[in-house]
Amino acid sequence: MISTTIFPGRYVQGKDSRKLLGEELARFGSKGLLICDPFVYDNLRHEFEPYISSQVEIDVVRFEGECCDEEIARLVEQLKAFDGQFVVGLGGGKTLDTAKATAFEAKVPVAIAPTLAASDAPCSALSVIYTQTGEFKRYLVLPTNPNLVLVDTQIIANAPTRLLVAGMGDALATWFEAESCKQSFATNMTGRFGSMSAYALAHLCYTTLLEYGAKAKSANDAGVVTAALEHIIEANTLLSGLGFESGGLAASHAIHNGLTIIEPTHAYLHGEKVAFGVLSSLFLTDKPAAKINEVFNFCEAVGLPVTLEQIGLKAVTDEELMAVAEASCAEGETIHNEAMPVTKEMVFAALKAADAEGRLRRQKG
């Protein structure tokens, strides 16, 4: 059996590490395109640009807000017009996925500098492509991981805590999905089997969340970098990225993708919807009551959603939930990496069961 594990070329994390970004970029060339998400473009560029422009020339462009084929094409043209030798993505998950896809299309190196720890997108050789209106379209599997991932933990500590918590929701899926792939001999994102290292890193991601999640949330609330916050940022960004990519995906992310077909969920973050996908997957895969309780306790402790209402679906109908279940089970979806055959009826029941458990717990206070 051949296994394959993939990693970013270089991972840099720590307080004020943004000051090293220009030095790191100079290894890729003398000029490049800097793609900033809208908030970063308007509010945070000044925190990064002096440390970049002292070493390399950059063309700064504002990301239009959706990782879609049209936006990628626009940015490729801008890079070519500038004769850029690399791409930098600065901001949140969709900006970073767009930067990776742009660099892939232009055949240049890519550096990723997340300003949030809201997803595991930064380290992966994957871009999630949506339509222009925000519906999931496809996964773009890239031939290589980012050449550089640089995470300034003070920048992340200054960001809203909800975003860090959403990252924990995304990371929460890592071990459960990797374990499902291991049990079913399903392949990972490379199309090959996961390694012992990948599964171990996925489990470390889960135990790190349980041990440090609530403490990291408190630190983020205070806007300070602590050891707990460093650990959770690494779990959200590096461990989750390595774990999902080299371990594999299963039900949690497929359910997330299904949830995106209902418009009210678009107002909620990727990791918030993934977290509800995790809770649903616990019922789908018949996890022990103690494990279900442990995961619900964690979600409640850090503020992740435990009911459909908390992701905008208070008035959702059974017909709509069945449509979610059907989309989750579409041909090629990662839910088929689970260790047993999964039907839309099973997913529908799991969604309802997770919501009922969450509502019951909230009623009890």
Tab-separated table of C-alpha atoms in Angstrom:
chain	number	residue	atom	x	y	z
A	1	MET	CA	0.000	0.000	0.000
A	2	ILE	CA	1.432	3.376	-1.041
A	3	SER	CA	0.650	6.389	1.169
A	4	THR	CA	1.249	10.037	0.376
A	5	THR	CA	1.519	12.972	2.779
A	6	ILE	CA	1.881	16.559	1.585
A	7	PHE	CA	2.986	19.728	3.352
A	8	PRO	CA	3.472	23.436	2.612
A	9	GLY	CA	7.030	24.319	1.626
A	10	ARG	CA	7.603	26.540	4.655
A	11	TYR	CA	5.467	27.400	7.688
A	12	VAL	CA	6.230	30.466	9.824
A	13	GLN	CA	4.092	31.377	12.876
A	14	GLY	CA	4.427	33.799	15.751
A	15	LYS	CA	3.761	37.251	17.130
A	16	ASP	CA	4.943	39.952	14.673
A	17	SER	CA	6.080	37.394	12.090
A	18	ARG	CA	4.629	39.706	9.401
A	19	LYS	CA	7.914	41.630	9.665
A	20	LEU	CA	9.610	38.681	7.956
A	21	LEU	CA	7.225	38.532	4.991
A	22	GLY	CA	9.288	40.609	2.554
A	23	GLU	CA	12.402	38.634	3.384
A	24	GLU	CA	10.537	35.389	2.745
A	25	LEU	CA	8.994	36.629	-0.530
A	26	ALA	CA	12.371	37.682	-1.935
A	27	ARG	CA	13.147	33.982	-2.346
A	28	PHE	CA	10.483	33.792	-5.082
A	29	GLY	CA	11.348	36.843	-7.144
A	30	SER	CA	11.525	40.635	-7.166
A	31	LYS	CA	7.876	41.517	-7.875
A	32	GLY	CA	4.470	40.000	-7.343
A	33	LEU	CA	0.727	40.433	-6.924
A	34	LEU	CA	-0.636	40.987	-3.408
A	35	ILE	CA	-4.317	39.968	-3.200
A	36	CYS	CA	-6.007	41.495	-0.150
A	37	ASP	CA	-9.449	40.669	1.131
A	38	PRO	CA	-11.731	43.737	1.333
A	39	PHE	CA	-11.306	44.280	5.091
A	40	VAL	CA	-7.532	43.903	4.905
A	41	TYR	CA	-7.349	46.217	1.903
A	42	ASP	CA	-9.228	48.938	3.762
A	43	ASN	CA	-7.840	48.453	7.278
A	44	LEU	CA	-4.737	46.276	7.607
A	45	ARG	CA	-2.525	46.828	4.576
A	46	HIS	CA	-0.365	49.258	6.517
A	47	GLU	CA	0.527	46.465	8.939
A	48	PHE	CA	2.127	44.440	6.134
A	49	GLU	CA	3.125	46.634	3.198
A	50	PRO	CA	6.198	48.338	4.733
A	51	TYR	CA	7.758	44.956	5.517
A	52	ILE	CA	7.025	43.683	2.006
A	53	SER	CA	7.911	46.726	-0.088
A	54	SER	CA	11.293	47.071	1.613
A	55	GLN	CA	12.295	43.800	-0.043
A	56	VAL	CA	10.148	43.317	-3.187
A	57	GLU	CA	7.863	45.276	-5.515
A	58	ILE	CA	4.154	44.521	-5.173
A	59	ASP	CA	0.970	45.321	-7.067
A	60	VAL	CA	-1.815	45.457	-4.472
A	61	VAL	CA	-5.283	44.373	-5.593
A	62	ARG	CA	-8.583	44.165	-3.739
A	63	PHE	CA	-10.285	40.759	-3.763
A	64	GLU	CA	-13.888	41.008	-4.984
A	65	GLY	CA	-15.277	38.656	-2.327
A	66	GLU	CA	-15.952	35.267	-3.942
A	67	CYS	CA	-13.537	32.494	-4.927
A	68	CYS	CA	-15.019	31.893	-8.349
A	69	ASP	CA	-13.690	31.253	-11.833
A	70	GLU	CA	-14.432	34.800	-12.958
A	71	GLU	CA	-12.413	36.378	-10.128
A	72	ILE	CA	-9.496	34.014	-10.687
A	73	ALA	CA	-9.374	34.916	-14.385
A	74	ARG	CA	-9.387	38.641	-13.547
A	75	LEU	CA	-6.466	38.274	-11.163
A	76	VAL	CA	-4.415	36.144	-13.553
A	77	GLU	CA	-4.698	38.929	-16.121
A	78	GLN	CA	-3.608	41.529	-13.567
A	79	LEU	CA	-0.605	39.424	-12.553
A	80	LYS	CA	0.465	39.016	-16.176
A	81	ALA	CA	0.077	42.735	-16.869
A	82	PHE	CA	2.418	43.435	-13.918
A	83	ASP	CA	4.897	40.721	-14.986
A	84	GLY	CA	4.581	39.328	-11.467
A	85	GLN	CA	6.761	36.408	-10.416
A	86	PHE	CA	4.671	35.299	-7.446
A	87	VAL	CA	1.279	35.722	-5.797
A	88	VAL	CA	0.598	36.608	-2.160
A	89	GLY	CA	-2.778	36.003	-0.542
A	90	LEU	CA	-3.490	38.218	2.472
A	91	GLY	CA	-6.730	37.769	4.400
A	92	GLY	CA	-9.299	35.046	5.021
A	93	GLY	CA	-10.108	31.663	3.522
A	94	LYS	CA	-11.707	32.618	0.208
A	95	THR	CA	-9.015	35.202	-0.517
A	96	LEU	CA	-6.340	32.599	0.160
A	97	ASP	CA	-8.029	29.960	-1.985
A	98	THR	CA	-8.271	32.528	-4.782
A	99	ALA	CA	-4.575	33.377	-4.447
A	100	LYS	CA	-3.653	29.699	-4.690
A	101	ALA	CA	-5.838	29.200	-7.746
A	102	THR	CA	-4.466	32.357	-9.385
A	103	ALA	CA	-0.876	31.232	-8.841
A	104	PHE	CA	-1.731	27.791	-10.220
A	105	GLU	CA	-3.246	29.228	-13.388
A	106	ALA	CA	-0.278	31.595	-13.829
A	107	LYS	CA	2.305	28.900	-12.947
A	108	VAL	CA	4.080	30.978	-10.287
A	109	PRO	CA	4.847	30.428	-6.554
A	110	VAL	CA	2.262	31.409	-3.956
A	111	ALA	CA	2.691	32.761	-0.425
A	112	ILE	CA	-0.216	32.669	2.005
A	113	ALA	CA	-0.495	35.131	4.900
A	114	PRO	CA	-3.777	34.515	6.755
A	115	THR	CA	-5.101	37.335	8.906
A	116	LEU	CA	-7.627	34.948	10.466
A	117	ALA	CA	-7.474	31.441	11.888
A	118	ALA	CA	-10.979	30.748	10.617
A	119	SER	CA	-10.289	27.710	8.424
A	120	ASP	CA	-7.637	25.189	7.413
A	121	ALA	CA	-7.377	26.642	3.901
A	122	PRO	CA	-3.918	28.267	4.222
A	123	CYS	CA	-1.701	25.176	4.095
A	124	SER	CA	-3.593	23.038	1.613
A	125	ALA	CA	-3.092	22.220	-2.058
A	126	LEU	CA	-6.771	22.883	-2.569
A	127	SER	CA	-9.042	25.739	-3.540
A	128	VAL	CA	-12.780	25.514	-2.944
A	129	ILE	CA	-14.462	27.113	-5.940
A	130	TYR	CA	-17.915	28.649	-5.558
A	131	THR	CA	-20.326	30.243	-7.986
A	132	GLN	CA	-20.454	34.039	-8.130
A	133	THR	CA	-23.441	33.901	-5.761
A	134	GLY	CA	-21.764	31.692	-3.145
A	135	GLU	CA	-22.930	28.127	-3.830
A	136	PHE	CA	-20.332	25.362	-3.690
A	137	LYS	CA	-19.181	24.481	-7.215
A	138	ARG	CA	-16.140	22.179	-7.056
A	139	TYR	CA	-12.818	21.407	-5.434
A	140	LEU	CA	-9.744	22.509	-7.383
A	141	VAL	CA	-6.982	20.099	-6.360
A	142	LEU	CA	-3.632	21.806	-6.908
A	143	PRO	CA	-0.368	20.058	-7.824
A	144	THR	CA	1.560	21.573	-4.912
A	145	ASN	CA	0.940	23.115	-1.509
A	146	PRO	CA	1.707	26.798	-0.923
A	147	ASN	CA	5.389	27.633	-1.090
A	148	LEU	CA	5.069	29.705	2.086
A	149	VAL	CA	2.483	30.059	4.856
A	150	LEU	CA	3.189	32.906	7.285
A	151	VAL	CA	0.902	33.477	10.285
A	152	ASP	CA	1.258	36.539	12.497
A	153	THR	CA	-0.536	35.527	15.685
A	154	GLN	CA	-0.922	39.111	16.926
A	155	ILE	CA	-2.887	39.987	13.798
A	156	ILE	CA	-5.147	37.017	14.476
A	157	ALA	CA	-5.502	37.962	18.159
A	158	ASN	CA	-6.769	41.370	17.001
A	159	ALA	CA	-9.456	39.793	14.798
A	160	PRO	CA	-12.990	39.016	16.015
A	161	THR	CA	-13.114	35.938	18.236
A	162	ARG	CA	-15.969	34.491	16.200
A	163	LEU	CA	-13.487	33.859	13.389
A	164	LEU	CA	-11.081	31.926	15.610
A	165	VAL	CA	-14.009	29.875	16.910
A	166	ALA	CA	-15.134	29.135	13.347
A	167	GLY	CA	-11.628	27.864	12.676
A	168	MET	CA	-12.040	25.505	15.596
A	169	GLY	CA	-15.258	24.278	14.005
A	170	ASP	CA	-13.429	23.492	10.775
A	171	ALA	CA	-10.585	21.839	12.688
A	172	LEU	CA	-13.059	19.798	14.737
A	173	ALA	CA	-13.875	17.734	11.648
A	174	THR	CA	-10.254	16.780	10.996
A	175	TRP	CA	-9.817	13.746	13.211
A	176	PHE	CA	-13.316	12.339	12.712
A	177	GLU	CA	-13.003	12.493	8.940
A	178	ALA	CA	-9.423	11.167	8.850
A	179	GLU	CA	-10.470	8.297	11.133
A	180	SER	CA	-13.357	7.444	8.809
A	181	CYS	CA	-10.997	7.385	5.837
A	182	LYS	CA	-8.543	5.208	7.749
A	183	GLN	CA	-11.275	2.713	8.672
A	184	SER	CA	-12.711	2.539	5.162
A	185	PHE	CA	-9.348	2.609	3.346
A	186	ALA	CA	-10.528	5.706	1.531
A	187	THR	CA	-7.959	7.861	-0.179
A	188	ASN	CA	-6.938	11.369	0.861
A	189	MET	CA	-6.772	14.512	-1.262
A	190	THR	CA	-3.802	13.123	-3.227
A	191	GLY	CA	-5.812	10.108	-4.348
A	192	ARG	CA	-3.663	7.815	-2.225
A	193	PHE	CA	-3.916	6.444	1.296
A	194	GLY	CA	-3.046	8.498	4.357
A	195	SER	CA	0.101	7.925	6.363
A	196	MET	CA	0.599	7.166	10.032
A	197	SER	CA	1.858	10.748	10.405
A	198	ALA	CA	-1.299	12.213	8.867
A	199	TYR	CA	-3.621	10.295	11.167
A	200	ALA	CA	-1.491	11.161	14.205
A	201	LEU	CA	-1.517	14.866	13.324
A	202	ALA	CA	-5.300	14.725	12.854
A	203	HIS	CA	-5.687	13.269	16.341
A	204	LEU	CA	-3.301	15.882	17.793
A	205	CYS	CA	-5.534	18.520	16.210
A	206	TYR	CA	-8.561	17.153	18.079
A	207	THR	CA	-6.856	16.848	21.475
A	208	THR	CA	-5.375	20.348	21.108
A	209	LEU	CA	-8.845	21.777	20.516
A	210	LEU	CA	-10.249	20.098	23.612
A	211	GLU	CA	-7.361	21.164	25.832
A	212	TYR	CA	-6.776	24.734	24.703
A	213	GLY	CA	-9.924	25.861	22.850
A	214	ALA	CA	-11.695	27.697	25.662
A	215	LYS	CA	-8.458	29.298	26.914
A	216	ALA	CA	-7.586	30.466	23.420
A	217	LYS	CA	-11.030	31.988	23.038
A	218	SER	CA	-10.499	33.995	26.242
A	219	ALA	CA	-7.113	35.224	24.984
A	220	ASN	CA	-8.616	36.266	21.657
A	221	ASP	CA	-11.401	38.095	23.513
A	222	ALA	CA	-8.656	40.067	25.272
A	223	GLY	CA	-6.658	40.595	22.065
A	224	VAL	CA	-3.503	39.024	23.472
A	225	VAL	CA	-1.233	36.237	22.288
A	226	THR	CA	-0.850	33.438	24.827
A	227	ALA	CA	0.530	29.917	24.571
A	228	ALA	CA	-3.036	28.566	24.335
A	229	LEU	CA	-3.841	30.905	21.459
A	230	GLU	CA	-0.628	29.913	19.646
A	231	HIS	CA	-1.587	26.254	20.041
A	232	ILE	CA	-5.102	26.778	18.680
A	233	ILE	CA	-3.904	28.884	15.758
A	234	GLU	CA	-1.496	26.081	14.874
A	235	ALA	CA	-4.304	23.515	15.246
A	236	ASN	CA	-6.719	25.541	13.098
A	237	THR	CA	-4.144	26.322	10.431
A	238	LEU	CA	-1.378	23.715	10.239
A	239	LEU	CA	-2.638	20.586	12.008
A	240	SER	CA	-6.101	20.781	10.508
A	241	GLY	CA	-4.669	21.541	7.072
A	242	LEU	CA	-2.281	18.598	7.179
A	243	GLY	CA	-4.851	16.320	8.797
A	244	PHE	CA	-7.693	16.886	6.350
A	245	GLU	CA	-5.511	16.912	3.273
A	246	SER	CA	-3.320	13.921	3.998
A	247	GLY	CA	-5.857	12.073	6.179
A	248	GLY	CA	-8.956	12.656	4.074
A	249	LEU	CA	-12.447	14.143	4.151
A	250	ALA	CA	-15.737	12.409	4.903
A	251	ALA	CA	-19.248	13.280	6.151
A	252	SER	CA	-18.708	16.577	7.971
A	253	HIS	CA	-17.572	18.558	4.945
A	254	ALA	CA	-20.072	16.880	2.646
A	255	ILE	CA	-22.875	17.965	4.985
A	256	HIS	CA	-21.408	21.483	4.982
A	257	ASN	CA	-21.582	21.491	1.198
A	258	GLY	CA	-25.182	20.324	1.352
A	259	LEU	CA	-26.094	23.082	3.794
A	260	THR	CA	-24.833	25.749	1.367
A	261	ILE	CA	-27.752	25.080	-0.992
A	262	ILE	CA	-30.052	26.881	1.470
A	263	GLU	CA	-29.531	30.632	1.183
A	264	PRO	CA	-29.816	31.622	4.884
A	265	THR	CA	-26.691	29.563	5.678
A	266	HIS	CA	-24.623	31.882	3.484
A	267	ALA	CA	-24.561	34.401	6.347
A	268	TYR	CA	-22.637	31.897	8.494
A	269	LEU	CA	-18.971	30.986	8.381
A	270	HIS	CA	-17.556	27.830	6.804
A	271	GLY	CA	-16.381	26.446	10.141
A	272	GLU	CA	-19.721	27.101	11.816
A	273	LYS	CA	-21.486	24.982	9.203
A	274	VAL	CA	-18.753	22.332	9.317
A	275	ALA	CA	-19.205	22.125	13.099
A	276	PHE	CA	-22.869	21.281	12.644
A	277	GLY	CA	-21.765	18.780	10.020
A	278	VAL	CA	-19.533	17.178	12.655
A	279	LEU	CA	-22.392	16.941	15.150
A	280	SER	CA	-24.623	15.382	12.501
A	281	SER	CA	-21.866	12.938	11.528
A	282	LEU	CA	-21.668	11.683	15.118
A	283	PHE	CA	-25.231	10.411	14.828
A	284	LEU	CA	-24.741	9.233	11.253
A	285	THR	CA	-21.758	7.066	12.238
A	286	ASP	CA	-23.241	5.868	15.559
A	287	LYS	CA	-20.573	7.324	17.851
A	288	PRO	CA	-20.753	6.414	21.562
A	289	ALA	CA	-22.835	8.657	23.814
A	290	ALA	CA	-19.718	9.761	25.705
A	291	LYS	CA	-18.056	11.000	22.515
A	292	ILE	CA	-21.224	12.809	21.418
A	293	ASN	CA	-21.407	14.496	24.807
A	294	GLU	CA	-17.717	15.453	24.631
A	295	VAL	CA	-18.103	17.133	21.257
A	296	PHE	CA	-21.325	18.948	22.183
A	297	ASN	CA	-19.643	20.150	25.397
A	298	PHE	CA	-16.722	21.513	23.401
A	299	CYS	CA	-18.976	23.307	20.915
A	300	GLU	CA	-20.941	24.906	23.728
A	301	ALA	CA	-17.777	25.914	25.604
A	302	VAL	CA	-16.309	27.830	22.663
A	303	GLY	CA	-19.575	29.036	21.106
A	304	LEU	CA	-19.983	26.836	18.035
A	305	PRO	CA	-23.526	26.167	16.774
A	306	VAL	CA	-25.327	23.093	18.084
A	307	THR	CA	-28.723	23.659	16.426
A	308	LEU	CA	-29.960	24.388	12.928
A	309	GLU	CA	-31.346	27.704	14.182
A	310	GLN	CA	-27.806	28.806	14.993
A	311	ILE	CA	-26.842	28.511	11.322
A	312	GLY	CA	-29.904	30.384	10.070
A	313	LEU	CA	-32.301	27.472	9.670
A	314	LYS	CA	-34.872	28.083	12.395
A	315	ALA	CA	-37.760	27.686	9.967
A	316	VAL	CA	-36.216	24.985	7.773
A	317	THR	CA	-38.680	22.432	6.414
A	318	ASP	CA	-38.217	18.696	6.173
A	319	GLU	CA	-38.326	19.067	2.407
A	320	GLU	CA	-35.411	21.511	2.528
A	321	LEU	CA	-33.450	19.275	4.892
A	322	MET	CA	-33.957	16.334	2.553
A	323	ALA	CA	-32.552	18.488	-0.258
A	324	VAL	CA	-29.526	19.206	1.962
A	325	ALA	CA	-29.159	15.474	2.594
A	326	GLU	CA	-29.425	14.700	-1.098
A	327	ALA	CA	-26.751	17.266	-1.972
A	328	SER	CA	-24.526	15.852	0.776
A	329	CYS	CA	-24.776	12.436	-0.859
A	330	ALA	CA	-24.158	13.571	-4.436
A	331	GLU	CA	-21.944	11.386	-6.570
A	332	GLY	CA	-18.286	12.077	-5.773
A	333	GLU	CA	-19.011	13.710	-2.410
A	334	THR	CA	-16.669	12.881	0.453
A	335	ILE	CA	-19.494	11.416	2.541
A	336	HIS	CA	-18.914	8.206	0.599
A	337	ASN	CA	-15.546	7.895	2.388
A	338	GLU	CA	-17.418	6.790	5.496
A	339	ALA	CA	-16.976	3.169	6.539
A	340	MET	CA	-20.550	2.229	5.607
A	341	PRO	CA	-22.895	3.056	2.730
A	342	VAL	CA	-24.684	6.358	3.338
A	343	THR	CA	-28.083	7.358	1.961
A	344	LYS	CA	-29.851	10.698	1.931
A	345	GLU	CA	-32.414	9.297	4.365
A	346	MET	CA	-29.622	8.535	6.851
A	347	VAL	CA	-28.219	12.056	6.536
A	348	PHE	CA	-31.667	13.591	6.951
A	349	ALA	CA	-32.149	11.609	10.163
A	350	ALA	CA	-28.697	12.629	11.433
A	351	LEU	CA	-29.408	16.314	10.802
A	352	LYS	CA	-32.677	16.067	12.691
A	353	ALA	CA	-31.092	14.111	15.549
A	354	ALA	CA	-28.204	16.560	15.986
A	355	ASP	CA	-30.608	19.500	15.996
A	356	ALA	CA	-32.889	17.801	18.537
A	357	GLU	CA	-29.931	17.080	20.835
A	358	GLY	CA	-28.703	20.646	20.550
A	359	ARG	CA	-32.124	22.128	21.290
A	360	LEU	CA	-32.574	19.846	24.275
A	361	ARG	CA	-29.237	20.875	25.729
A	362	ARG	CA	-29.998	24.556	25.224
A	363	GLN	CA	-33.361	24.156	26.964
A	364	LYS	CA	-31.626	22.574	29.942
A	365	GLY	CA	-29.240	25.547	30.062
